[in-house]
Coordinates of C-alpha atoms in Angstrom, one line a residue:
M14 CA 81.4 69.3 107.6
I15 CA 85.1 69.0 107.4
T16 CA 85.0 65.2 107.8
Q17 CA 82.9 65.0 104.6
L18 CA 85.5 66.6 102.3
R19 CA 87.4 64.3 100.0
I20 CA 90.8 65.5 98.9
T21 CA 92.3 64.0 95.8
S22 CA 95.9 64.1 94.7
R23 CA 94.9 66.1 91.6
I24 CA 93.9 69.2 93.7
P25 CA 96.7 71.0 95.5
M26 CA 96.2 71.1 99.2
F27 CA 96.8 74.8 99.5
L28 CA 93.8 75.6 97.1
L29 CA 91.5 74.0 99.7
T30 CA 93.1 74.8 102.9
A31 CA 93.5 78.6 102.4
P32 CA 89.9 79.3 101.6
L33 CA 88.7 76.8 104.1
L34 CA 90.8 78.2 106.9
S35 CA 89.8 81.8 105.9
A36 CA 86.1 80.9 106.1
L37 CA 86.5 79.2 109.4
A38 CA 88.5 82.2 110.8
A39 CA 86.0 84.8 109.5
P40 CA 83.7 84.9 112.5
L41 CA 86.7 85.1 114.8
A42 CA 88.3 87.9 112.9
A43 CA 85.0 89.8 113.0
E44 CA 85.1 89.8 116.8
C45 CA 86.8 92.7 118.5
V46 CA 89.2 91.9 121.3
D47 CA 90.4 94.7 123.4
Y48 CA 93.8 93.8 124.7
S49 CA 94.2 97.2 126.4
K50 CA 91.6 96.3 129.0
D51 CA 89.9 99.7 128.6
P52 CA 86.7 99.8 130.6
A53 CA 84.9 100.9 127.4
G54 CA 86.3 97.9 125.5
C55 CA 85.3 97.4 121.9
Q56 CA 82.6 99.8 120.7
P57 CA 80.7 100.0 117.4
S58 CA 80.9 102.9 115.0
T59 CA 79.1 106.1 116.0
F60 CA 75.4 105.6 115.4
D61 CA 74.1 106.9 112.1
T62 CA 70.7 108.5 112.8
P63 CA 68.2 106.7 110.5
I64 CA 66.2 109.9 109.8
G65 CA 64.2 108.5 106.9
Q66 CA 62.9 105.7 109.2
M67 CA 62.1 107.9 112.1
P68 CA 58.5 109.3 112.1
S69 CA 58.4 113.0 113.0
V70 CA 54.7 112.9 113.9
R71 CA 52.3 110.8 115.9
V72 CA 52.2 107.0 115.4
N73 CA 49.9 104.1 116.2
A74 CA 50.7 100.9 118.1
K75 CA 52.3 99.4 114.9
G76 CA 54.7 102.4 114.6
E77 CA 52.8 103.7 111.6
I78 CA 52.0 107.4 111.2
D79 CA 48.5 107.9 112.5
P80 CA 47.1 111.3 113.8
F81 CA 44.1 109.5 115.2
S82 CA 45.9 107.0 117.5
S83 CA 45.3 107.1 121.3
E84 CA 48.0 108.0 123.8
Q85 CA 48.4 104.4 124.8
D86 CA 48.8 103.3 121.2
A87 CA 51.2 106.2 120.4
R88 CA 53.4 105.2 123.3
A89 CA 53.4 101.6 122.3
G90 CA 54.3 102.4 118.7
V91 CA 57.2 104.6 119.8
A92 CA 58.5 101.9 122.1
R93 CA 58.3 99.4 119.2
L94 CA 60.2 101.7 116.8
E95 CA 62.9 102.6 119.4
K96 CA 63.6 98.9 119.6
E97 CA 63.3 98.1 115.9
L98 CA 65.5 101.0 114.8
H99 CA 68.0 100.5 117.6
L100 CA 67.5 104.1 118.8
F101 CA 68.8 103.4 122.4
R102 CA 72.2 101.8 123.2
N103 CA 73.5 101.5 126.7
M104 CA 70.6 103.7 127.7
E105 CA 67.3 102.6 129.3
H106 CA 64.3 104.8 128.5
I107 CA 62.6 105.0 131.9
H108 CA 59.9 107.7 131.4
W109 CA 58.4 109.9 128.8
V110 CA 56.6 112.7 130.5
L111 CA 54.3 114.9 128.5
T112 CA 54.5 118.7 129.0
V113 CA 52.2 119.9 126.3
P114 CA 48.9 117.9 125.8
S115 CA 47.5 117.2 122.4
T116 CA 44.1 118.6 121.4
K117 CA 41.6 116.8 119.2
D118 CA 40.4 118.5 116.0
P119 CA 36.6 118.6 116.4
A120 CA 36.1 118.3 112.7
T121 CA 38.4 115.4 111.9
G122 CA 39.1 113.7 115.2
A123 CA 42.8 114.0 114.6
W124 CA 45.2 114.8 117.4
R125 CA 47.6 117.8 117.1
G126 CA 49.7 120.3 118.9
G127 CA 51.2 118.2 121.7
D128 CA 54.3 116.3 122.6
L129 CA 52.8 113.0 121.3
D130 CA 52.6 114.7 117.9
A131 CA 56.2 116.2 118.1
A132 CA 54.5 119.6 118.1
G133 CA 55.4 120.6 121.7
D134 CA 57.7 123.5 122.6
G135 CA 59.8 122.4 125.6
R136 CA 62.7 124.6 126.5
G137 CA 64.4 125.3 129.8
L138 CA 64.9 122.6 132.5
G139 CA 65.5 123.2 136.2
I140 CA 65.9 120.4 138.7
A141 CA 66.8 120.6 142.4
G142 CA 65.5 118.7 145.4
N143 CA 62.5 116.7 144.3
C144 CA 61.2 119.4 141.9
I145 CA 61.4 119.7 138.2
F146 CA 60.6 122.8 136.2
V147 CA 60.1 122.7 132.4
G148 CA 59.8 125.9 130.4
H149 CA 58.3 126.5 126.9
Q150 CA 59.3 128.4 123.8
N151 CA 55.9 130.1 123.4
G152 CA 55.6 132.9 120.9
P153 CA 52.8 134.8 119.2
G154 CA 49.5 133.4 120.5
R155 CA 51.3 130.8 122.8
K156 CA 51.6 131.2 126.5
H157 CA 52.4 127.8 127.9
A158 CA 53.1 128.0 131.7
I159 CA 56.2 126.4 133.2
N160 CA 55.3 122.9 134.3
I161 CA 56.1 122.0 137.8
F162 CA 56.7 118.2 138.4
K163 CA 57.6 116.4 141.6
I164 CA 59.9 113.5 141.6
Q165 CA 58.3 110.5 143.2
P166 CA 59.7 108.2 146.0
D167 CA 60.6 105.5 143.5
P168 CA 61.8 107.6 140.5
E169 CA 62.6 104.6 138.3
K170 CA 59.1 103.0 138.6
Q171 CA 57.1 106.2 139.2
P172 CA 57.2 109.0 136.6
P173 CA 57.4 112.6 137.8
M174 CA 53.9 114.0 138.7
Q175 CA 52.7 117.4 137.7
V176 CA 51.8 119.4 140.8
G177 CA 51.5 123.0 139.5
E178 CA 52.7 125.6 137.1
I179 CA 54.1 129.1 136.9
P180 CA 52.3 131.4 134.4
A181 CA 54.1 132.4 131.2
M182 CA 55.7 135.9 131.0
F183 CA 54.3 137.8 128.1
E184 CA 53.7 141.2 126.4
G185 CA 50.3 141.5 124.7
N186 CA 49.8 138.3 122.6
Q187 CA 53.5 137.3 122.7
G188 CA 54.4 134.6 125.2
F189 CA 58.0 134.7 126.3
D190 CA 60.5 131.9 125.6
D191 CA 61.4 130.3 129.0
R192 CA 64.8 129.3 127.5
E193 CA 66.7 128.9 130.7
L194 CA 65.7 127.6 134.2
R195 CA 68.0 126.6 137.1
G196 CA 67.2 125.3 140.5
L197 CA 69.3 125.2 143.7
V198 CA 68.6 123.9 147.2
Y199 CA 71.1 125.0 149.8
K200 CA 71.6 125.7 153.4
T201 CA 72.2 129.2 154.7
S202 CA 74.9 130.0 157.1
Q203 CA 72.3 129.6 159.8
G204 CA 71.6 126.0 158.7
E205 CA 68.2 126.8 157.1
D206 CA 67.2 125.2 153.9
R207 CA 66.4 127.5 150.9
Y208 CA 65.2 126.7 147.4
L209 CA 66.0 129.2 144.7
L210 CA 64.7 129.0 141.1
A211 CA 66.2 131.4 138.5
R212 CA 64.2 132.1 135.3
N213 CA 65.4 133.7 132.1
A214 CA 62.8 134.5 129.5
G215 CA 62.1 136.8 126.6
T216 CA 61.9 137.2 122.9
N217 CA 64.5 137.9 120.2
T218 CA 64.8 141.5 121.4
I219 CA 63.7 141.2 125.1
G220 CA 65.5 139.5 128.0
R221 CA 64.1 139.4 131.5
M222 CA 65.1 137.5 134.6
E223 CA 63.4 136.8 137.9
T224 CA 64.0 134.5 140.8
Y225 CA 61.6 132.5 143.0
W226 CA 61.5 131.1 146.5
I227 CA 60.2 127.6 146.1
D228 CA 58.6 125.5 148.8
I229 CA 60.9 122.5 149.2
N230 CA 58.1 120.1 150.0
T231 CA 55.4 121.2 147.6
C232 CA 57.6 122.5 144.7
L233 CA 55.3 125.5 144.5
P234 CA 56.6 129.1 144.4
M235 CA 56.1 131.1 147.6
S236 CA 57.4 134.5 146.3
K237 CA 59.3 136.0 143.5
S238 CA 61.7 138.9 142.9
E239 CA 61.3 142.0 140.8
I240 CA 62.2 141.6 137.1
T241 CA 65.7 142.4 135.8
D242 CA 65.5 143.8 132.3
F243 CA 68.7 143.4 130.3
G244 CA 67.8 145.8 127.5
G245 CA 68.2 143.0 124.9
Q246 CA 68.0 139.3 124.6
S247 CA 69.6 137.7 127.6
H248 CA 70.4 134.2 126.6
E249 CA 72.0 131.5 128.8
F250 CA 73.3 131.6 132.3
F251 CA 75.4 129.8 134.9
L252 CA 74.2 129.5 138.5
W253 CA 77.2 129.7 140.9
H254 CA 77.1 128.9 144.6
D255 CA 80.0 130.3 146.6
P256 CA 81.8 127.5 148.5
A257 CA 83.2 130.1 151.0
N258 CA 79.8 131.6 151.8
T259 CA 76.7 129.4 151.5
N260 CA 74.5 132.4 151.6
R261 CA 75.9 133.7 148.3
V262 CA 74.4 132.7 144.9
L263 CA 75.4 134.5 141.7
I264 CA 74.1 134.4 138.2
Y265 CA 76.4 134.8 135.2
M266 CA 74.1 135.9 132.4
T267 CA 75.1 136.1 128.8
N268 CA 73.7 138.7 126.4
W269 CA 72.8 137.7 122.8
T270 CA 72.1 141.3 121.7
S271 CA 75.2 143.0 123.2
G272 CA 76.4 146.3 121.7
L273 CA 73.0 148.1 121.9
P274 CA 72.8 151.5 123.6
D275 CA 72.8 151.0 127.4
Q276 CA 69.7 152.7 128.7
E277 CA 71.1 152.8 132.3
H278 CA 74.5 154.0 131.3
P279 CA 74.2 156.8 128.6
G280 CA 77.0 156.8 126.1
L281 CA 77.9 153.1 126.8
K282 CA 76.7 149.9 125.1
T283 CA 75.2 146.8 126.6
P284 CA 77.8 144.2 127.6
D285 CA 78.4 140.6 126.6
L286 CA 78.2 139.3 130.2
F287 CA 76.5 140.3 133.4
V288 CA 77.3 139.0 136.9
L289 CA 74.4 139.4 139.4
A290 CA 73.8 138.5 143.0
A291 CA 70.5 136.6 143.5
T292 CA 70.7 136.3 147.3
D293 CA 71.7 138.3 150.3
E294 CA 75.3 137.4 151.1
N295 CA 74.6 137.9 154.8
T296 CA 71.4 136.0 155.3
G297 CA 71.0 133.7 152.2
E298 CA 67.5 135.1 151.5
M299 CA 66.4 135.9 148.0
L300 CA 67.1 139.6 147.1
P301 CA 64.0 141.7 146.2
K302 CA 65.8 142.3 142.9
A303 CA 69.0 140.8 141.5
K304 CA 72.0 143.1 142.2
L305 CA 74.4 143.9 139.3
L306 CA 78.1 143.3 140.3
A307 CA 80.2 143.5 137.2
T308 CA 80.1 143.1 133.4
F309 CA 82.5 142.1 130.6
T310 CA 82.6 143.0 126.9
L311 CA 85.1 141.4 124.5
Q312 CA 85.1 144.1 121.8
E313 CA 85.9 146.8 124.4
V314 CA 89.1 145.1 125.4
G315 CA 90.3 144.7 121.8
G316 CA 88.4 141.7 120.7
P317 CA 86.6 141.4 117.3
P318 CA 83.5 143.6 116.7
V319 CA 80.0 142.5 117.2
N320 CA 78.3 141.7 113.9
E321 CA 81.4 142.0 111.8
K322 CA 80.8 142.3 108.1
P323 CA 83.3 141.3 105.3
D324 CA 84.7 143.7 102.7
A325 CA 83.4 143.7 99.1
T326 CA 85.4 140.6 98.3
G327 CA 84.1 138.6 101.3
L328 CA 87.2 138.9 103.4
F329 CA 86.8 139.4 107.1
S330 CA 89.5 140.7 109.4
D331 CA 90.5 137.1 110.2
G332 CA 89.9 135.3 106.9
R333 CA 87.2 133.9 104.6
F334 CA 84.4 131.4 105.2
L335 CA 84.2 128.2 103.2
D336 CA 81.5 128.5 100.5
F337 CA 79.3 125.3 100.2
S338 CA 76.4 127.1 98.6
D339 CA 76.7 125.4 95.2
N340 CA 75.9 122.1 97.0
K341 CA 72.2 121.5 97.3
N342 CA 70.3 119.2 99.6
L343 CA 67.2 117.3 98.7
L344 CA 65.0 120.4 99.3
G345 CA 67.2 122.4 96.9
R346 CA 68.8 124.5 99.7
G347 CA 72.4 125.4 99.3
G348 CA 75.1 124.5 101.7
N349 CA 76.6 126.9 104.3
F350 CA 78.1 130.2 103.5
Q351 CA 77.8 133.2 105.8
N352 CA 78.4 136.9 105.5
N353 CA 78.4 137.8 109.2
E354 CA 80.4 137.1 112.4
Q355 CA 78.2 137.7 115.4
N356 CA 81.2 137.5 117.9
R357 CA 78.9 137.5 120.9
L358 CA 79.2 135.6 124.2
H359 CA 76.8 132.7 124.2
S360 CA 77.4 130.5 127.2
L361 CA 79.9 129.7 130.0
S362 CA 80.9 127.5 132.9
V363 CA 82.4 128.7 136.1
L364 CA 84.8 126.7 138.3
D365 CA 83.6 125.6 141.7
D366 CA 86.0 128.0 143.4
G367 CA 84.7 130.9 141.2
E368 CA 88.1 131.9 139.9
R369 CA 87.8 131.1 136.3
A370 CA 85.0 131.2 133.7
Y371 CA 85.2 129.2 130.4
I372 CA 83.6 131.2 127.6
A373 CA 81.7 130.0 124.6
G374 CA 82.0 133.1 122.4
T375 CA 80.2 132.1 119.2
T376 CA 82.3 133.2 116.2
A377 CA 84.9 134.8 118.5
G378 CA 85.6 131.2 119.7
F379 CA 86.6 130.0 123.1
Y380 CA 88.6 131.8 125.8
V381 CA 89.1 132.0 129.6
L382 CA 88.1 134.8 131.9
D383 CA 89.8 135.6 135.3
T384 CA 86.9 135.9 137.8
E385 CA 88.9 136.0 141.0
A386 CA 87.7 139.5 141.9
I387 CA 84.1 138.2 141.8
A388 CA 84.9 135.1 143.8
H389 CA 86.8 136.8 146.6
H390 CA 85.1 140.2 147.1
R391 CA 81.8 140.8 148.8
D392 CA 78.7 141.6 146.8
A393 CA 78.3 144.9 148.6
E394 CA 81.8 146.0 147.6
L395 CA 81.4 144.9 144.0
A396 CA 78.0 146.6 143.5
A397 CA 79.3 149.8 145.0
G398 CA 82.4 149.8 142.9
A399 CA 84.5 149.6 146.0
A400 CA 86.2 146.2 145.4
G401 CA 89.3 147.7 143.9
C402 CA 88.5 146.5 140.4
N403 CA 86.7 148.1 137.4
Q404 CA 83.1 147.0 137.2
R405 CA 82.9 147.3 133.5
S406 CA 85.5 146.3 130.9
T407 CA 88.1 149.0 130.2
I408 CA 87.5 150.5 126.8
V409 CA 90.8 150.2 124.9
S410 CA 89.3 149.8 121.4
V411 CA 87.3 152.5 119.7
N412 CA 86.4 151.9 116.0
G413 CA 89.2 149.3 115.8
A414 CA 91.9 151.7 117.1
I415 CA 93.8 150.6 120.3
D416 CA 94.6 153.1 123.0
S417 CA 97.9 151.7 124.3
S418 CA 97.9 153.9 127.3
R419 CA 94.9 152.1 128.7
L420 CA 96.0 148.5 128.1
P421 CA 97.6 148.0 131.5
V422 CA 94.3 149.0 133.2
V423 CA 92.5 145.9 131.7
A424 CA 94.2 143.6 134.1
N425 CA 92.3 145.4 136.9
D426 CA 88.9 144.8 135.5
C427 CA 86.7 142.6 137.8
L428 CA 86.3 140.3 134.8
H429 CA 89.2 140.1 132.3
M430 CA 90.8 137.7 129.9
V431 CA 93.6 135.6 131.5
I432 CA 96.2 136.9 129.0
N433 CA 96.0 140.2 130.8
N434 CA 97.6 138.5 133.9
D435 CA 100.7 137.4 132.0
P436 CA 103.8 138.9 133.6
G437 CA 105.6 139.2 130.3
L438 CA 102.7 141.1 128.7
K439 CA 102.5 143.4 131.8
A440 CA 106.2 144.1 131.6
Y441 CA 106.1 144.9 127.9
L442 CA 103.2 147.3 128.4
A443 CA 105.2 149.0 131.1
S444 CA 108.3 149.3 128.9
N445 CA 109.6 152.0 126.7
A446 CA 108.3 150.3 123.6
S447 CA 106.3 152.4 121.2
D448 CA 102.5 152.6 121.4
Q449 CA 102.2 150.9 118.1
A450 CA 104.5 148.0 119.2
K451 CA 102.5 147.6 122.4
A452 CA 99.2 147.6 120.6
Q453 CA 100.6 145.0 118.1
R454 CA 102.0 142.7 120.8
Y455 CA 98.7 143.0 122.8
L456 CA 96.5 142.2 119.8
V457 CA 98.6 139.2 118.8
L458 CA 98.5 137.7 122.3
L459 CA 94.8 138.5 122.8
T460 CA 93.9 136.9 119.5
R461 CA 96.0 133.9 120.3
S462 CA 94.3 133.5 123.6
R463 CA 91.0 132.7 121.8
F464 CA 90.6 129.3 120.2
D465 CA 88.8 130.5 117.1
V466 CA 88.0 128.4 113.9
Y467 CA 85.6 131.0 112.4
P468 CA 86.5 131.5 109.6
P469 CA 87.0 129.3 107.7
V470 CA 84.4 127.2 109.5
N471 CA 80.8 128.4 109.0
A472 CA 78.8 129.0 112.2
T473 CA 75.1 129.9 111.8
P474 CA 73.3 130.6 114.0
T475 CA 76.0 130.4 116.7
G476 CA 79.4 128.8 116.5
T477 CA 81.0 127.9 119.8
H478 CA 77.9 127.3 121.8
S479 CA 78.9 125.7 125.2
A480 CA 82.2 125.4 127.0
V481 CA 82.2 123.1 130.0
F482 CA 85.3 122.2 131.9
V483 CA 86.2 118.5 132.5
P484 CA 86.1 118.0 136.3
N485 CA 88.6 116.0 138.4
R486 CA 91.3 116.1 135.7
P487 CA 93.7 118.9 136.7
A488 CA 96.4 120.1 134.4
Q489 CA 99.7 118.5 135.3
V490 CA 101.8 121.6 134.6
K491 CA 104.2 123.4 136.8
G492 CA 102.5 126.1 138.9
N493 CA 99.0 124.7 138.8
T494 CA 98.7 124.8 142.6
K495 CA 94.9 125.3 142.5
G496 CA 94.2 122.2 140.4
R497 CA 92.6 124.0 137.5
P498 CA 91.4 121.7 134.7
A499 CA 93.4 120.5 131.8
Y500 CA 90.4 120.3 129.4
V501 CA 87.2 121.9 128.3
W502 CA 84.5 120.3 126.1
L503 CA 83.2 122.7 123.4
T504 CA 80.0 122.3 121.4
D505 CA 79.6 124.0 118.0
E506 CA 76.0 124.9 117.0
N507 CA 75.8 125.3 113.2
G508 CA 72.7 124.6 111.1
G509 CA 72.7 123.6 107.5
C510 CA 75.4 121.6 105.7
P511 CA 77.9 120.7 106.7
L512 CA 77.0 120.5 110.4
N513 CA 79.7 121.1 113.0
Y514 CA 81.1 118.8 115.6
A515 CA 82.2 118.8 119.3
R516 CA 85.8 119.6 120.3
M517 CA 88.1 118.8 123.2
V518 CA 90.3 121.8 124.0
S519 CA 93.4 121.8 126.2
V520 CA 93.6 124.7 128.7
E521 CA 96.8 123.5 130.2
S522 CA 98.0 126.8 129.0
E523 CA 95.1 129.1 129.7
I524 CA 96.4 131.8 127.5
T525 CA 96.8 129.5 124.5
P526 CA 94.0 127.0 124.3
I527 CA 94.5 124.3 121.6
M528 CA 92.3 121.6 120.2
V529 CA 93.4 118.1 121.1
G530 CA 90.4 115.9 120.2
A531 CA 87.0 115.9 118.5
F532 CA 83.8 113.9 118.2
S533 CA 81.5 113.9 115.3
I534 CA 78.5 112.0 113.9
P535 CA 78.1 110.6 110.4
D536 CA 75.9 113.5 109.4
N537 CA 78.8 115.9 110.0
Q538 CA 80.0 114.7 106.6
L539 CA 78.8 117.1 103.9
D540 CA 77.5 114.3 101.6
E541 CA 75.6 112.6 104.4
C542 CA 74.1 116.0 105.4
L543 CA 73.0 116.9 101.9
T544 CA 71.3 113.6 101.3
Q545 CA 69.3 113.4 104.5
A546 CA 65.7 112.1 104.0
I547 CA 63.0 114.7 103.7
T548 CA 60.1 112.3 103.8
E549 CA 58.4 110.2 106.5
P550 CA 58.5 106.4 106.3
N551 CA 55.2 106.5 104.5
G552 CA 56.5 108.9 101.9
A553 CA 54.8 112.1 103.2
R554 CA 56.9 115.2 103.7
R555 CA 58.5 115.1 107.2
Q556 CA 59.3 117.8 109.7
I557 CA 62.8 119.1 109.2
V558 CA 64.4 119.3 112.6
A559 CA 67.5 121.2 113.7
Q560 CA 70.5 118.9 114.2
Q561 CA 73.3 120.9 115.9
N562 CA 75.3 119.6 118.9
H563 CA 74.1 121.7 121.8
N564 CA 74.5 121.3 125.6
P565 CA 76.9 118.9 127.5
T566 CA 77.1 117.7 131.0
V567 CA 80.6 116.6 131.6
F568 CA 82.2 114.1 134.0
K569 CA 85.8 113.0 134.4
N570 CA 85.6 110.3 131.7
L571 CA 82.1 110.7 130.1
V572 CA 80.2 113.5 128.3
F573 CA 76.5 113.5 127.9
N574 CA 75.7 115.8 125.0
T575 CA 72.3 116.7 123.6
W576 CA 72.6 116.9 119.9
Y577 CA 69.2 118.2 118.7
G578 CA 67.8 115.8 116.1
H579 CA 70.6 113.3 116.8
G580 CA 69.4 112.8 120.3
L581 CA 71.5 112.4 123.5
R582 CA 75.0 111.1 122.8
V583 CA 77.3 109.5 125.4
I584 CA 81.0 110.0 124.7
D585 CA 83.9 108.4 126.5
I586 CA 86.7 111.0 126.9
S587 CA 89.0 108.9 129.1
I588 CA 91.6 109.6 126.3
P589 CA 90.9 113.2 125.5
Q590 CA 92.5 113.0 122.1
T591 CA 90.2 110.2 120.9
P592 CA 86.6 110.7 122.2
R593 CA 84.3 107.8 121.2
E594 CA 80.6 107.0 121.5
V595 CA 79.6 104.5 124.1
G596 CA 75.8 105.1 124.2
Y597 CA 73.0 107.2 122.8
A598 CA 69.3 107.9 123.2
L599 CA 67.1 109.0 120.2
T600 CA 63.5 109.5 121.2
L601 CA 60.4 109.5 118.9
P602 CA 58.6 111.1 117.3
H603 CA 61.8 112.7 115.9
G604 CA 62.4 115.8 117.9
I605 CA 65.2 118.1 119.3
A606 CA 67.1 117.1 122.3
R607 CA 68.0 120.5 123.7
T608 CA 68.7 121.0 127.4
Y609 CA 71.7 120.3 129.5
P610 CA 71.2 116.7 130.7
V611 CA 70.6 116.8 134.4
F612 CA 71.6 113.9 136.7
R613 CA 69.8 113.1 139.9
D614 CA 70.0 109.8 141.9
G615 CA 71.4 107.9 139.0
L616 CA 68.8 109.0 136.4
I617 CA 69.2 111.4 133.5
Y618 CA 66.6 114.1 132.7
W619 CA 66.4 116.2 129.5
V620 CA 63.8 118.2 127.6
D621 CA 63.2 117.6 123.9
N622 CA 61.8 120.8 122.2
K623 CA 59.2 118.8 120.5
T624 CA 58.3 115.8 122.6
G625 CA 58.7 116.9 126.3
L626 CA 60.6 115.6 129.3
H627 CA 62.5 112.3 129.1
V628 CA 64.1 110.2 131.8
A629 CA 66.7 107.6 131.2
K630 CA 69.4 105.5 132.8
Y631 CA 72.9 105.0 131.4
T632 CA 74.1 101.4 131.6
G633 CA 77.2 101.4 129.5
P634 CA 80.9 101.5 130.2
R635 CA 81.9 103.5 133.2
A636 CA 78.3 103.7 134.5
N637 CA 79.8 102.9 137.9
E638 CA 81.7 106.2 137.8
L639 CA 78.5 108.3 137.6
P640 CA 76.8 109.8 140.6
G641 CA 74.3 107.5 142.1
P642 CA 71.4 107.8 144.6
G643 CA 71.9 110.4 147.3
S644 CA 74.8 112.1 145.5
G645 CA 72.9 115.3 144.5
V646 CA 72.2 117.0 141.2
Y647 CA 74.7 117.4 138.4
E648 CA 74.4 119.6 135.4
G649 CA 76.5 121.5 132.9
N650 CA 75.3 125.0 133.8
A651 CA 75.4 125.2 137.6
T652 CA 77.8 124.5 140.4
S653 CA 77.6 120.7 140.8
P654 CA 76.8 118.7 142.7
H655 CA 74.0 120.6 144.4
R656 CA 71.0 119.4 146.3

């Protein structure tokens, strides 16, 4: 106590008072005070995933690895560890819904193969109305059906209940990967309710899509369309609902194996992007088969080639990749260094008005497409080639050589890059400049219109993975009469070390997107990545899970980003230049948070590849800004909100 100190004249006062005052002030100095009155206030550092303490297999009630534990004990152990390891912050874990049951080994009595064992294979997630659809990765010998769950009257207290399933698509013994599902409840122009479910499934070389009419009350399918075969691996898609015609639902489908011979158009190659009508624009009824409206291919309009290879020295047309291969992780695997640029279109988001698409173009980076022709013409006109625009991208590049005479035509493609709209470029292409000068000017501007960090940044297997615009934050620039967004959130999927991070990009100038902010986790640092634990808490070899940042659902001031092995991260973007973490959810056993988080009635739903369906509630800063009960369904890959 201070009153017990005796101070003599032989000890200078300052020798006592300085340390004493410092010690008394230490607790106060450690407290953060936010004088800016930011709703997020003071926040701790970004959570460092404690991989070595997170079991990647089934546990018992004590949280210890135990393949013999009951479901009840396994759930109790997971709940215990989630609390002990601080795996949830500003997130309440409401439900853990199993999608793949475990089976008991008759010889040993051990459980295996299910979500409780982190051996599930959850994939796509579709939610609309009171229905939830969960797809599965499947593969050789695996044909898990799509789970159909129904949301119960009290969704916080009652977990979703399984009410049916949709059989897996397959060929022979190969079950197809149901990688993407989207649901939409809407009213036709006649005021009748309809429920559409879009399904994209396939293998590494096959991509097939079909749509279903769903019974709104039972969640069960009543009929389905014919299959659309894309001639390669269709990958991710955006479900767009036309605000000007409630009967009209379009699917923007990306192609992960573009550049293959197009079987339906001899002499041409499969495109990067397909736009298809899923419903009859006059009645709102599901079409017997989706109708192709238009396509886009980056390489054909002068972009980088698909599967670009370097020269003998390792130089690509746009630089060199950083070589981290001399650095080894604890398994002895070298760091990242790649010898290929895939340059394919991976994912996209479409504005509510349908006039812009924001493209995640893998190692070709991020760019913006003008989709006004799609938004404002009838499906019948587009499908018949009578809309006054070119259905396919104009081919101006053949074997890397630019045909300058065709450059002005690109602006009349139904889908084209926004740089082609620029009046200065149009005037230059119409001028008396030489063909070489025109080609050079065009390529410089086209390249500049892509935000592309690859190389030098490694990007295996993807690169720019998702591009979701920030809603309700229009660019405050002259001429933005339509309120187009100022920012787009980009995720960067890259395995190995170092991992990549998420970026905030300004599209205030659509033709010159620039990075203005970024968000990373501790394991984005090379040294942290290389020294990640490879054993379970008991010393046994653990599962090594993918850890890329993946799919975001974006609101005005918050991003909810699934980050594979680093869980679901909640990021405050109120100041776009300085994103910061305000919450997270890391489920156990250690899995892969994959899907776009889907919001419905104040709850968040996502699928973990290994552990199934999870439901949580965000309780942190700005929670009051999120859509609550009765506000509809919000997600990153469909027009939102929807019913």
